[in-house]
Structure formats: C-alpha cells, structure tokens
Short mmCIF file of C-alpha atoms in Angstrom, two decimals:
data_model
loop_
_atom_site.label_atom_id
_atom_site.label_comp_id
_atom_site.label_asym_id
_atom_site.label_seq_id
_atom_site.Cartn_x
_atom_site.Cartn_y
_atom_site.Cartn_z
CA MET A 822 -4.72 11.81 -6.72
CA SER A 823 -5.68 15.13 -8.24
CA TYR A 824 -6.72 15.63 -11.82
CA ILE A 825 -5.52 18.28 -14.21
CA LYS A 826 -7.16 19.43 -17.43
CA ALA A 827 -5.49 18.12 -20.55
CA GLU A 828 -5.93 21.53 -22.21
CA ASN A 829 -3.66 23.03 -19.57
CA VAL A 830 -0.71 20.69 -20.17
CA LEU A 831 -0.99 18.99 -23.58
CA PRO A 832 -0.79 20.37 -27.12
CA GLN A 833 -4.16 20.48 -28.94
CA GLU A 834 -3.02 18.01 -31.63
CA LEU A 835 -2.13 15.44 -28.95
CA ILE A 836 -5.50 15.93 -27.25
CA GLU A 837 -7.25 15.32 -30.60
CA THR A 838 -5.22 12.14 -31.13
CA ILE A 839 -6.11 10.85 -27.65
CA GLN A 840 -9.79 11.71 -28.27
CA GLN A 841 -9.78 9.23 -31.16
CA TYR A 842 -9.26 6.48 -28.56
CA VAL A 843 -10.94 7.73 -25.38
CA ASP A 844 -13.22 10.68 -26.09
CA GLY A 845 -14.61 12.16 -22.87
CA LYS A 846 -13.23 9.40 -20.60
CA LEU A 847 -10.81 9.60 -17.70
CA ILE A 848 -7.48 7.95 -18.36
CA TYR A 849 -4.49 7.26 -16.14
CA ILE A 850 -0.99 8.01 -17.39
CA PRO A 851 1.57 6.18 -15.24
CA CYS A 852 4.81 7.70 -14.01
CA LYS A 853 7.96 6.97 -15.97
CA GLU A 854 9.61 5.40 -12.95
CA LYS A 855 7.59 3.30 -10.55
CA GLN A 856 8.13 4.24 -6.94
CA GLU A 857 8.25 1.63 -4.24
CA TRP A 858 5.12 1.50 -2.09
CA GLY A 859 5.25 3.77 0.95
CA THR A 860 8.13 5.98 -0.18
CA THR A 861 6.05 9.17 -0.29
CA THR A 862 4.20 8.68 3.00
CA SER A 863 4.90 7.36 6.48
CA ALA A 864 2.62 4.34 5.90
CA LYS A 865 5.48 1.90 5.45
CA VAL A 866 7.01 2.86 8.80
CA PHE A 867 3.62 2.79 10.53
CA PHE A 868 2.78 -0.73 9.32
CA ARG A 869 6.28 -2.06 10.04
CA GLU A 870 6.12 -0.79 13.62
CA ARG A 871 2.55 -2.04 14.08
CA ASN A 872 3.45 -5.49 12.79
CA GLU A 873 6.51 -5.67 15.03
CA GLU A 874 4.32 -4.72 17.99
CA ILE A 875 1.81 -7.42 17.08
CA TYR A 876 4.58 -10.01 16.87
CA GLU A 877 6.13 -8.94 20.18
CA ASN A 878 2.72 -9.11 21.87
CA TYR A 879 2.15 -12.58 20.43
CA ILE A 880 5.56 -13.79 21.66
CA GLY A 881 4.66 -12.27 25.02
CA GLY A 882 1.66 -14.56 25.28
CA ILE A 883 -1.26 -12.59 23.87
CA GLY A 884 -3.49 -14.74 21.68
CA ILE A 885 -4.53 -14.15 18.09
CA HIS A 886 -8.13 -13.41 19.03
CA GLU A 887 -7.09 -10.70 21.51
CA LEU A 888 -4.58 -9.20 19.04
CA ALA A 889 -7.27 -9.02 16.37
CA HIS A 890 -9.49 -7.16 18.80
CA ARG A 891 -6.74 -4.78 20.00
CA PHE A 892 -5.58 -3.85 16.51
CA SER A 893 -9.02 -3.95 14.83
CA LEU A 894 -7.90 -6.61 12.38
CA SER A 895 -9.26 -10.01 11.42
CA GLU A 896 -7.69 -13.11 12.91
CA LYS A 897 -6.56 -14.08 9.40
CA SER A 898 -4.72 -10.75 9.10
CA ILE A 899 -3.02 -11.31 12.44
CA GLN A 900 -1.98 -14.81 11.33
CA ARG A 901 -0.58 -13.40 8.06
CA ILE A 902 1.35 -10.70 9.94
CA LEU A 903 2.79 -13.27 12.37
CA ARG A 904 3.81 -15.55 9.51
CA ASN A 905 5.49 -12.67 7.65
CA GLN A 906 7.27 -11.49 10.80
CA ARG A 907 8.60 -14.99 11.44
CA LEU A 908 9.83 -15.26 7.83
CA ALA A 909 11.47 -11.85 7.97
CA LEU A 910 13.22 -12.64 11.25
CA SER A 911 14.45 -15.98 9.95
CA LYS A 912 15.93 -14.22 6.89
CA GLY A 913 17.28 -11.33 8.97
CA ALA A 914 15.35 -8.83 6.86
CA PRO A 915 13.17 -5.95 8.00
CA SER A 916 9.47 -6.71 7.60
CA VAL A 917 6.48 -4.72 6.46
#
C-alpha cells in the first residue's frame, strides 16, 4: 500500500478537523466497497491450484509429512488444506 499526503487530496478544513482526533498519526481510510480477497492479484488462483495439487498428491499416496516438506508448509497446514479440499469436493464447490 502506498501513502499519499493529505495536503495533496483533502481540503485544509478537513485536515484540521482530522488533526483534532489524530494529529501526526497514520490513519487508514477503508474503501467504500470491500473487494473479495484475491481479486486484484493472481494469489487466489495460485493457492487454489497449489491446494488441488496437494490434494491430488495425497490421494495418490504421498503422506502428509512428505507433502509438508515438498510445499514448505507445516503438517497442520497440509491437514487443513486436505480437510478444506474434501469439504469443497463434497459440496461441489471450488476451493481456495
């Protein structure tokens, strides 16, 4: 996230009002509409494909310990991914 100077985008009277509450501090102003996670990057696709690959490898006989090593994840993370993949498949929904 990049920062912009308030003086460049806000009227002086608004800046003075904000300074009454948070003088000299950084504040976050959220977007009007919340975007779903992963919509602005390819992260969602990457993790979906990775998780599908982990599940397919597990079904193919590779153990949790080996999967954790291959994908540089903890065994607990592999277990969570497998559980979520199973749930998604049972519901017929795509998983992430």
